[in-house]
Tab-separated table of C-alpha atoms in Angstrom:
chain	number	residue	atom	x	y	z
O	26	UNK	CA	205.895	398.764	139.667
O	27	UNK	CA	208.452	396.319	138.503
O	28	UNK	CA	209.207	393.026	140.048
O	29	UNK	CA	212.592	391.975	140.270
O	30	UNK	CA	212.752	388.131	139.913
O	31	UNK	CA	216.848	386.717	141.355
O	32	UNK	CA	218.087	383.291	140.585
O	33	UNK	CA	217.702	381.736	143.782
O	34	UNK	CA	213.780	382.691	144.030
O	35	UNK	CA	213.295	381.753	140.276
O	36	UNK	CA	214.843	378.473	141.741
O	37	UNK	CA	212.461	377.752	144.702
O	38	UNK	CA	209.509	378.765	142.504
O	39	UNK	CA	210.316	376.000	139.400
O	40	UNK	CA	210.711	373.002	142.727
O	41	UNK	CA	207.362	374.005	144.252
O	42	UNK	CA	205.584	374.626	141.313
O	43	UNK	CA	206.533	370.846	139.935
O	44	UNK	CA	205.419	369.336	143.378
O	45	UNK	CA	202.345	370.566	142.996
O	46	UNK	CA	201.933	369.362	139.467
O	47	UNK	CA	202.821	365.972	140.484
O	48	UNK	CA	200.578	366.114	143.410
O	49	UNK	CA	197.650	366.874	141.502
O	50	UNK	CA	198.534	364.128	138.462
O	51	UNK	CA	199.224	361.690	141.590
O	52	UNK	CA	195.226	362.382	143.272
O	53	UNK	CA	193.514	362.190	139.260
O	54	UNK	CA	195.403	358.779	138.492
O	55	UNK	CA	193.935	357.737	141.702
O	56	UNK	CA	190.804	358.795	141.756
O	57	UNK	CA	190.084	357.429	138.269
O	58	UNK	CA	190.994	354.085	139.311
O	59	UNK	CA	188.031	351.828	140.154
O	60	UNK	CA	187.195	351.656	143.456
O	61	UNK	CA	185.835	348.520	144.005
O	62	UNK	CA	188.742	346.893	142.920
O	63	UNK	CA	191.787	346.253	144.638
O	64	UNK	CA	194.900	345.580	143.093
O	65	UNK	CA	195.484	342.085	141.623
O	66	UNK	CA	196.921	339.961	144.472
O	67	UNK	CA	196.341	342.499	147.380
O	68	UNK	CA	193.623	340.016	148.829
O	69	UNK	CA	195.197	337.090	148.075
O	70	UNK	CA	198.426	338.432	149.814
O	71	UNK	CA	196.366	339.360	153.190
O	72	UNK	CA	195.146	336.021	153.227
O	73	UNK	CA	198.061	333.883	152.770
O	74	UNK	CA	199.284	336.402	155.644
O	75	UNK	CA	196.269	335.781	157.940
O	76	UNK	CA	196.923	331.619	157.248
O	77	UNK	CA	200.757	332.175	157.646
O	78	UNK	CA	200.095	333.645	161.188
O	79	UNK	CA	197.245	330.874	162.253
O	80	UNK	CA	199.846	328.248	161.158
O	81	UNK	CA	203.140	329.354	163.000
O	82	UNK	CA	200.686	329.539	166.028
O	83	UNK	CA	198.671	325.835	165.551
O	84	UNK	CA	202.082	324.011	164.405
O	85	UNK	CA	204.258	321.916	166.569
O	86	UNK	CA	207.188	323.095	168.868
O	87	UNK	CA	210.064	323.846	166.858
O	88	UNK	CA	213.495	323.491	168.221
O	89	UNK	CA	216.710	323.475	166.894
O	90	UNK	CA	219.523	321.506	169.044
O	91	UNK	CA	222.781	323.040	166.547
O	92	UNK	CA	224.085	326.119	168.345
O	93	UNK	CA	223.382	327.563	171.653
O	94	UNK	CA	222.542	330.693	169.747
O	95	UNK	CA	219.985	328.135	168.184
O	96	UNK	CA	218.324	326.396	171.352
O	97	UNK	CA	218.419	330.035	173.186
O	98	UNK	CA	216.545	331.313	170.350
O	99	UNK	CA	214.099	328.096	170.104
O	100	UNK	CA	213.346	328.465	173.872
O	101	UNK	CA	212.545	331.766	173.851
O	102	UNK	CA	210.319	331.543	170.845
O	103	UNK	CA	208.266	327.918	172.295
O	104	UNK	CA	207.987	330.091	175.770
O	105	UNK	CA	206.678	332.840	173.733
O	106	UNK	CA	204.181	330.725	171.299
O	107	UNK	CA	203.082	327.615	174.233
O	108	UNK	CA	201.455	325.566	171.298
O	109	UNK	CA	199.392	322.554	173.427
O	110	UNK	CA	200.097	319.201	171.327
O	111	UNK	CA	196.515	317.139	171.097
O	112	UNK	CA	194.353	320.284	171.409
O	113	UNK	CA	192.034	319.705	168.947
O	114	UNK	CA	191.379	315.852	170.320
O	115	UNK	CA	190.564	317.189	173.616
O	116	UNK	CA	189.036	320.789	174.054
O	117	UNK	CA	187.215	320.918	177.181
O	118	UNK	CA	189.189	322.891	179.912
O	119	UNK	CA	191.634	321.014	181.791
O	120	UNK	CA	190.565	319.401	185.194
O	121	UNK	CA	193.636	319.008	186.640
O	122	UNK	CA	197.363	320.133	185.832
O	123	UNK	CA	200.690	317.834	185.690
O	124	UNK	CA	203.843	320.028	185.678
O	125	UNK	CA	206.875	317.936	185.403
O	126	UNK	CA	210.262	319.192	185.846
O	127	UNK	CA	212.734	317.303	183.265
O	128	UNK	CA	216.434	317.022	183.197
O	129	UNK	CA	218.682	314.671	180.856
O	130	UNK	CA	217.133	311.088	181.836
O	131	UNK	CA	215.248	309.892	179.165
O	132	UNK	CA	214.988	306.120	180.030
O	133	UNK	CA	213.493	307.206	183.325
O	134	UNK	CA	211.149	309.746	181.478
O	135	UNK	CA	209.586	307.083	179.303
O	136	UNK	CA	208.890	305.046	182.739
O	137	UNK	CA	207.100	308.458	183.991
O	138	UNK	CA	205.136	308.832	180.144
O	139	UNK	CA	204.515	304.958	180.078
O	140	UNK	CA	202.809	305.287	184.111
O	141	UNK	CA	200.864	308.601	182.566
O	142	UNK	CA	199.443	306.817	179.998
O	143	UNK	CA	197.961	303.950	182.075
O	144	UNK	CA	196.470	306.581	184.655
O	145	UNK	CA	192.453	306.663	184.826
O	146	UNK	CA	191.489	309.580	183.065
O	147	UNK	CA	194.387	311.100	182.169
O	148	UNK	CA	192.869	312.487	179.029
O	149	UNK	CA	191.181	315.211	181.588
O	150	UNK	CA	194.699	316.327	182.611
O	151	UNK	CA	197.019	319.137	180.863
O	152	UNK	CA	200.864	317.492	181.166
O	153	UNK	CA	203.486	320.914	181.468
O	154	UNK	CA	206.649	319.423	180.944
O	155	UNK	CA	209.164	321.586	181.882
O	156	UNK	CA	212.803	321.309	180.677
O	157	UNK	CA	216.163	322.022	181.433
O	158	UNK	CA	217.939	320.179	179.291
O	159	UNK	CA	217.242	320.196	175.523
O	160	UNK	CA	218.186	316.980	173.009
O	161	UNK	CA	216.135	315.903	170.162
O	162	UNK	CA	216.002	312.402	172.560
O	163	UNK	CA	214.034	313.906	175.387
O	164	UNK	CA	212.104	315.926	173.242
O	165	UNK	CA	210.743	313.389	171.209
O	166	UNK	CA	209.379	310.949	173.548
O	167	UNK	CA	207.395	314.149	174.779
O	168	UNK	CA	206.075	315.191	171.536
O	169	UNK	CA	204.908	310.976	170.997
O	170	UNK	CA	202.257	311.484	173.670
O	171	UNK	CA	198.798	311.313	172.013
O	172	UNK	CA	196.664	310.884	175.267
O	173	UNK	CA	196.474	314.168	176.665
O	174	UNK	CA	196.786	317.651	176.023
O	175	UNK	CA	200.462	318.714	176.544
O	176	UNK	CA	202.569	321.841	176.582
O	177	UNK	CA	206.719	322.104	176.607
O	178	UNK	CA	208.001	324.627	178.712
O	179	UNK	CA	212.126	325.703	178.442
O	180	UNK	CA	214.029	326.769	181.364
O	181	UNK	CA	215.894	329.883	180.226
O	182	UNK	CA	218.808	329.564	182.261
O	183	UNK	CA	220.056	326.543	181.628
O	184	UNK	CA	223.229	325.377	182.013
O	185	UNK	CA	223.313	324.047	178.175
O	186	UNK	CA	222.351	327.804	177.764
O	187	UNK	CA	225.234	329.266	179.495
O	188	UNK	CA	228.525	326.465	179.714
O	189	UNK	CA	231.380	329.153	180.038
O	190	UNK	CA	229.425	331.713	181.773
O	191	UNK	CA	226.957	332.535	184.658
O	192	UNK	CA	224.690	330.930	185.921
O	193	UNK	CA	226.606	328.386	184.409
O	194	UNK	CA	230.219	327.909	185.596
O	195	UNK	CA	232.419	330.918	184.626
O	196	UNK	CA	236.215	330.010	183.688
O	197	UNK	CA	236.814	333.086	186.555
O	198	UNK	CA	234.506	331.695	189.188
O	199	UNK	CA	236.241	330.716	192.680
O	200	UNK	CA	236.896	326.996	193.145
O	201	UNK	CA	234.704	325.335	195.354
O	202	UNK	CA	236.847	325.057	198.256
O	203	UNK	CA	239.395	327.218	197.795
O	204	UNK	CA	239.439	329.876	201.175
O	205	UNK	CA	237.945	333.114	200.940
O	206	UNK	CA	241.528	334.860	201.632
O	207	UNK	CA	242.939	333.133	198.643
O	208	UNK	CA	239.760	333.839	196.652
O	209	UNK	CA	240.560	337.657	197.022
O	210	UNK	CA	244.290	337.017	196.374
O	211	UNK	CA	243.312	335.206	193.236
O	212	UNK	CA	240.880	337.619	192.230
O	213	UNK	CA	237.748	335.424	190.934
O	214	UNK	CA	234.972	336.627	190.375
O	215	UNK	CA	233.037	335.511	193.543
O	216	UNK	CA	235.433	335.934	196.030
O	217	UNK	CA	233.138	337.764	198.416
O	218	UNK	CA	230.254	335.473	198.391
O	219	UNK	CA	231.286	331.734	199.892
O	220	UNK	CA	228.267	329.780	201.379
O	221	UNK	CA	227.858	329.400	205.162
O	222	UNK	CA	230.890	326.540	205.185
O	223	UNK	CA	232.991	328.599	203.098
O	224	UNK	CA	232.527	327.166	199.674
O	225	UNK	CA	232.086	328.645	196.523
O	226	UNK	CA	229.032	327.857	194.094
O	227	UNK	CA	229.175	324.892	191.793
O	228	UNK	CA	226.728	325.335	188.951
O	229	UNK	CA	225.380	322.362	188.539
O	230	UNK	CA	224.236	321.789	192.037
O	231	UNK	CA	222.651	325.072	192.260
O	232	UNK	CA	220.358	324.418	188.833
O	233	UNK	CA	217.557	322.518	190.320
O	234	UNK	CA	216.329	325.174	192.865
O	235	UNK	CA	216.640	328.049	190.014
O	236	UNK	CA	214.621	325.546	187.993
O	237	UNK	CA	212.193	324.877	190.612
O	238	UNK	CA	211.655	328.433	191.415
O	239	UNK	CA	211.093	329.866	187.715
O	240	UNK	CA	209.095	326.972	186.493
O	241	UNK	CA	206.620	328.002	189.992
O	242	UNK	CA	206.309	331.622	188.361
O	243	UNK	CA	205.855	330.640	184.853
O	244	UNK	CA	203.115	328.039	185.418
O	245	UNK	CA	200.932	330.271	187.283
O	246	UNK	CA	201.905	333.522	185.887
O	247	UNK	CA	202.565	332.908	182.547
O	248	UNK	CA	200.944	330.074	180.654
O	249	UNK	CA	198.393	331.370	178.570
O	250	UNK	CA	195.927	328.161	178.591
O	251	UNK	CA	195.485	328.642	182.394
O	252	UNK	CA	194.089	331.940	182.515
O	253	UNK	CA	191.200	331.935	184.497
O	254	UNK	CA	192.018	328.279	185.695
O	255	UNK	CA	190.862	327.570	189.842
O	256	UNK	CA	192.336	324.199	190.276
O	257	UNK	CA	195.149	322.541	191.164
O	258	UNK	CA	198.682	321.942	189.884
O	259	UNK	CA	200.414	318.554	190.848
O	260	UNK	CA	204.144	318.762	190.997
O	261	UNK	CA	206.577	315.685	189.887
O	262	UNK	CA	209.818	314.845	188.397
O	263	UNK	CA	210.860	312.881	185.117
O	264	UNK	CA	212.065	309.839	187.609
O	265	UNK	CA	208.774	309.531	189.281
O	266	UNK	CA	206.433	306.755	187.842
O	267	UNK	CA	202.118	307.835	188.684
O	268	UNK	CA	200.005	304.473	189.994
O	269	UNK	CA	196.715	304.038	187.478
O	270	UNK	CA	194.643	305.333	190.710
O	271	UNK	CA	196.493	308.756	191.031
O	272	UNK	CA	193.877	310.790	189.473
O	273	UNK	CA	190.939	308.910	191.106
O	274	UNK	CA	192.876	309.496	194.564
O	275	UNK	CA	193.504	313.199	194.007
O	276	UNK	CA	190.113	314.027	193.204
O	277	UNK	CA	189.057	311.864	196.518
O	278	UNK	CA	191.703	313.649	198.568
O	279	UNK	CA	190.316	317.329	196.952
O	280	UNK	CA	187.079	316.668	198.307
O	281	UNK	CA	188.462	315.357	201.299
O	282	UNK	CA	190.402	319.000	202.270
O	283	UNK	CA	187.616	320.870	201.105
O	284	UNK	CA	184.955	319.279	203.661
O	285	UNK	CA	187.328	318.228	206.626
O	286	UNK	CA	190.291	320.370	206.067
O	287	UNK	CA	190.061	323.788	204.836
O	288	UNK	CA	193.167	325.216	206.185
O	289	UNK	CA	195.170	322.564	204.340
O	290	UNK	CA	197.611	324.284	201.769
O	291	UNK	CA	198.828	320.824	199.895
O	292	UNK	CA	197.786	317.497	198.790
O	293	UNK	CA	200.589	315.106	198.965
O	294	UNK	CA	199.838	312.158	196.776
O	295	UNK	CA	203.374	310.589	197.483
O	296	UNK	CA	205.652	310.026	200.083
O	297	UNK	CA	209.026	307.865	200.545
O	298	UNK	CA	207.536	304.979	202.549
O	299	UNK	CA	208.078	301.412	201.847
O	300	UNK	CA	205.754	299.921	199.333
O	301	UNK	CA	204.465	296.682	201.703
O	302	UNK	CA	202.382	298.617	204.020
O	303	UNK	CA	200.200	299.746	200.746
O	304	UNK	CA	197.567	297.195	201.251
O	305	UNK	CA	197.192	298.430	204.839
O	306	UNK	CA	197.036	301.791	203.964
O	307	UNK	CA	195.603	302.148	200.251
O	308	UNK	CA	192.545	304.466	201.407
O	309	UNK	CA	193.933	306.334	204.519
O	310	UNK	CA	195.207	309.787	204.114
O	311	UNK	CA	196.592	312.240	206.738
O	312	UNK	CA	196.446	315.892	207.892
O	313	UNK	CA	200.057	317.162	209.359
O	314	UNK	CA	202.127	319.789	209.324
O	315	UNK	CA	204.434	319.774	205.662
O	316	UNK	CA	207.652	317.664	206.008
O	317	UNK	CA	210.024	318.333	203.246
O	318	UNK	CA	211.924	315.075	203.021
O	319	UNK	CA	208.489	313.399	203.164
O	320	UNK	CA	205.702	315.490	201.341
O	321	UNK	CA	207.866	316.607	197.757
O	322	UNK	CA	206.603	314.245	195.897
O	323	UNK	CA	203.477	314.834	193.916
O	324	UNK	CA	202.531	318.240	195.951
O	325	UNK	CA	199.584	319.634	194.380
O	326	UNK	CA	198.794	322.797	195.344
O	327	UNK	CA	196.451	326.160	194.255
O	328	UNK	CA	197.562	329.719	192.687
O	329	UNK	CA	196.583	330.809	196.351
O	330	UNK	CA	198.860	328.873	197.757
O	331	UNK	CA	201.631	329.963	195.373
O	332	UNK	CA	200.872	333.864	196.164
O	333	UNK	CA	201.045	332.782	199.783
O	334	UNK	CA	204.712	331.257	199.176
O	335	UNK	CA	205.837	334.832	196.817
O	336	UNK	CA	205.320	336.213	200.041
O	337	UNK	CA	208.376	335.420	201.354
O	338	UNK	CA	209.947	335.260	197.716
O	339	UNK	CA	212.936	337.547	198.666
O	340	UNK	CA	213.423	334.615	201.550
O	341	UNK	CA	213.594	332.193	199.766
O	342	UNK	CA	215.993	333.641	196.769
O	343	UNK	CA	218.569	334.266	199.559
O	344	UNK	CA	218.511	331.462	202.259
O	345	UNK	CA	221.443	329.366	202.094
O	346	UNK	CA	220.326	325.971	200.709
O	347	UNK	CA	220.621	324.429	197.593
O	348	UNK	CA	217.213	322.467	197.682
O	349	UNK	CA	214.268	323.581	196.686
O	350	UNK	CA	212.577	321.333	199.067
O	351	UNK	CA	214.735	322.430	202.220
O	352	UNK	CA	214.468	326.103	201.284
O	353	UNK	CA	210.406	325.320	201.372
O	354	UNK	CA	210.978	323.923	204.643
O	355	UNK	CA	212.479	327.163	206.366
O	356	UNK	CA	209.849	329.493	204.808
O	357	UNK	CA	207.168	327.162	206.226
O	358	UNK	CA	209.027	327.044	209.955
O	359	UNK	CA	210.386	330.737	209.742
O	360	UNK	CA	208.972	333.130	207.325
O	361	UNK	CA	204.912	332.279	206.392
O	362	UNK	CA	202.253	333.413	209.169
O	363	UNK	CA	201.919	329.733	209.645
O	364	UNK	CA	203.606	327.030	209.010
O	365	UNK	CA	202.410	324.620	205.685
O	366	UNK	CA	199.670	322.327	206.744
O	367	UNK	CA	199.375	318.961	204.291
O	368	UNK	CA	196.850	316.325	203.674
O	369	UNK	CA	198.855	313.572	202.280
O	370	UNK	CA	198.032	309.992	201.099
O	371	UNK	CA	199.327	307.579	203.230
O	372	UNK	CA	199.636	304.982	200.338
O	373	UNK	CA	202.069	306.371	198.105
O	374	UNK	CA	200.552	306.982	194.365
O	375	UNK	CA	203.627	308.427	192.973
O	376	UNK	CA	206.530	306.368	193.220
O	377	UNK	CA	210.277	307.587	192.639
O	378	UNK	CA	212.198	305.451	190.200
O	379	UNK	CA	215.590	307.346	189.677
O	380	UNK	CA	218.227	305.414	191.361
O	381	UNK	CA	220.482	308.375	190.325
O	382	UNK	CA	220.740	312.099	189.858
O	383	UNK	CA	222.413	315.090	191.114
O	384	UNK	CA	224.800	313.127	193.095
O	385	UNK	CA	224.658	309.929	191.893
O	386	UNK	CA	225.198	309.842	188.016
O	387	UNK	CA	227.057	306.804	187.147
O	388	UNK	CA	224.695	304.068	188.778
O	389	UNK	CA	221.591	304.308	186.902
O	390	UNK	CA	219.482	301.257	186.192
O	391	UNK	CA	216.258	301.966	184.211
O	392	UNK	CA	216.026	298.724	183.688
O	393	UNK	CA	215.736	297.319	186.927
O	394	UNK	CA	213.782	300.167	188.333
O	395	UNK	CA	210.524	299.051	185.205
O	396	UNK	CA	211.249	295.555	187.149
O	397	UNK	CA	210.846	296.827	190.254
O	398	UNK	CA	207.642	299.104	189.752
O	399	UNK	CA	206.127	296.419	187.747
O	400	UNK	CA	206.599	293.756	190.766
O	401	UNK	CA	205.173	297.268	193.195
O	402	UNK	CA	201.800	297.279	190.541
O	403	UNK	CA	201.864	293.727	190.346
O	404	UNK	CA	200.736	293.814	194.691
O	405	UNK	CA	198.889	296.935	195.277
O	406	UNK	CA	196.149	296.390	192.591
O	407	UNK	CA	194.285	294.968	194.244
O	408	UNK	CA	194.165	297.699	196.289
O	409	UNK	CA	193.627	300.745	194.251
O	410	UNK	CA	190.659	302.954	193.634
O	411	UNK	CA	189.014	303.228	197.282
O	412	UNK	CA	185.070	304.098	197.158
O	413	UNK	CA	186.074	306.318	200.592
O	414	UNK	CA	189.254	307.513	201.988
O	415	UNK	CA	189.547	307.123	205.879
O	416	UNK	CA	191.529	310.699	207.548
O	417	UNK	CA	193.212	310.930	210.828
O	418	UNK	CA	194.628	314.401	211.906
O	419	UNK	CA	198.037	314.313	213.252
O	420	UNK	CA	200.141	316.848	215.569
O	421	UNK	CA	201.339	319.888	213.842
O	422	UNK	CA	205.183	319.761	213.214
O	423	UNK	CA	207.173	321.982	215.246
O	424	UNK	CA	208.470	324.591	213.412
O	425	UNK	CA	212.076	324.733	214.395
O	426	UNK	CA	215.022	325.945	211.800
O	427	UNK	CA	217.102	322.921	210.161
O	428	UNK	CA	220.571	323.004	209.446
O	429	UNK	CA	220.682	324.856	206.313
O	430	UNK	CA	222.988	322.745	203.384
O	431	UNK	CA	225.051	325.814	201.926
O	432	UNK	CA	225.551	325.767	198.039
O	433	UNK	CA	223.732	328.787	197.911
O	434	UNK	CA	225.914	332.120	198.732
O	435	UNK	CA	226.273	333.639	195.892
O	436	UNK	CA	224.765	336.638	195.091
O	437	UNK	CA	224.292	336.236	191.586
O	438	UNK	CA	222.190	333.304	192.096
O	439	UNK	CA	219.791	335.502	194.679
O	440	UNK	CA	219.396	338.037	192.070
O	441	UNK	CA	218.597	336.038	189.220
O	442	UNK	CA	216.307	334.588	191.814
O	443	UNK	CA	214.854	337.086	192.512
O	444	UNK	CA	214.133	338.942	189.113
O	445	UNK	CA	212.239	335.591	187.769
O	446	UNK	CA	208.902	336.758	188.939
O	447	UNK	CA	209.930	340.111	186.725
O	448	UNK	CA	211.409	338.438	183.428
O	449	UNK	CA	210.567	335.244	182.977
């Protein structure tokens, strides 16, 4: 028999036969090397990686104020790696959490950090500060606090974030009080969605409640270093200055709720009353239905209580109001299975400095707010750190709707609302 050989199989045999040649030099040259051995610098390379990765994870926030590609990119990476500044000088868990919501005010933030540092036991605390406005100013007298643990938080929809687009102010978004019939004619973007008075979103008033909202979720949903954590957040502002007793107080006031008022969702450790009764009132707290123009400063509240409020998330995301505070206000009188029951201090321990803010930017007076809370501090202390706090229980507030404040009709802003408690 004769075997006839053509070009194109003489072809395929000469390729496989030479892979198979190399394959088999290939496994010889390796198996004569020594194994034992690794390759000079294989080692040393996995462990410069391993110390590469433990340092970008144990080093200081990094954030870049250039570009708003920049700060988009810095707040999404600090969210991501939540390094806690003075971890290693204080590593027992936290006893309490401070979240404070920041905006552009740094003369009134050094008041709040100056009041934090003179607060009895602070060093038990974890401080969130959460921002929504980013400058190397702000972020700096942050990063100089040494008595605490302390963690930096970025809003992610910021209006520094977003200046010619939503949920900033888009170029092609309706003018506040331009009609809804000339809206359409013009053609902007949000014609169809004017607020209950028929006005059109303005971006900067509507910042605060998105703020509010997604700083809620990402405190209790997403900061790593409260995993497993039972106890209470307090809620402030960077224009609210802490008396030295707050801590004392709130652990006073926790023990309080849990013996005489167990249905109590909130402790209120401030309130807008006038300073002179203090002396009168230093150890008296209260049990009352939840007032939002009184009880929003310094709420502290549990992750129950916050799964109790996502129950009517969807409410809140689309009720016409532009306050946080308000909107809280309607879910409590409208939407929860009962309306939010407080037990607030009737002495003020957190006292609100900011003579200005969202509507009032061009009258602020640092200076003569550190004069004023100095004369406050100067009369209550006397009066501070109670061995027993006296309760009385007051009528429930009737929970009938308020006149909603508009500023909120926009659809967008539901949505985005809405999808925080999705991606955060």
């Amino acid at each position: 028999m004769r075997f006839k050989i053509r070009k194109k199989n003489a072809l395929a045999l000469t390729v496989a036969v030479f892979v198979a040649v190399v394959f088999v030099y290939t496994m010889f040259k390796s198996s004569s090397l020594p194994q034992d051995k690794p390759k000079q610098g294989t080692a040393g390379s996995s462990e410069k990686l391993e110390t590469l990765s433990i340092a970008q994870n144990h080093s200081p926030n990094r954030f870049l104020y250039g570009s708003v590609f920049e700060m988009k990119k810095s707040v999404y990476e600090n969210n991501f790696r939540q390094f806690i500044m003075n971890a290693e000088m204080f590593q027992s868990d936290p006893e309490l959490v401070i979240v404070v919501q920041v905006h552009n005010r740094p003369a009134y933030l050094r008041l709040l950090v100056e009041s934090l540092r003179e607060t009895a036991e602070i060093h038990s605390t974890l401080l969130i500060f959460s921002h929504d406005y980013f400058s190397k100013e702000v972020g700096e007298i942050v990063q100089g606090i040494t008595f605490c643990r302390v963690l930096q938080i970025y809003f992610p929809y910021s209006l520094q974030l977003y200046p010619n687009e939503f949920p900033g102010q888009d170029p092609s978004d309706c003018p506040r009080d331009i009609s809804k019939d000339e809206a359409k004619k013009k053609g902007c973007l949000n014609a169809d969605y004017p607020d209950s008075y028929g006005h059109y979103r303005e971006a900067a008033f509507t910042q605060a409640k998105h703020h509010w909202w997604w700083k809620l979720h990402f405190v209790w949903e997403r900061v790593k270093a409260l995993q497993g954590y039972s106890g209470y957040a307090v809620f402030i502002e960077d224009d609210n200055y802490l008396i030295p007793d707050f801590y004392s107080f709130f652990k006073r006031m926790a023990a309080l709720k849990k013996s005489d008022c167990s249905d109590c969702d909130i402790l209120a450790l401030g309130n807008h009353d006038s300073p002179p009764l203090f002396q009168d009132l230093a150890n008296k707290v209260e049990t009352t239905g939840w007032v939002s123009t009184k009880h929003n400063i310094g709420m502290g509240l549990t992750k129950d209580v916050y799964y109790k409020i996502m129950g009517c998330a969807s409410e809140f995301c689309t009720y016409d109001d532009y306050n946080w505070d308000w909107t809280l206000q309607h879910l409590s009188s409208q939407c929860l299975s009962k309306p939010l029951k407080v037990i607030a201090a009737q002495a003020s321990r957190v006292l609100h400095t900011g003579d200005c803010g969202m509507h009032q930017k061009e009258s602020c007076k640092p200076e003569a707010a550190s004069q004023k809370v100095q004369t406050i501090l100067q009369s209550v202390k006397s009066y501070l750190f109670p061995d027993d706090l006296v309760s009385r229980k007051l009528d429930s507030v009737k929970s009938s709707p308020h006149i909603r404040n508009g500023g909120w009709g926009d659809i967008r802003d539901h949505t985005l609302c809405k999808n925080y408690g999705k991606k955060l």
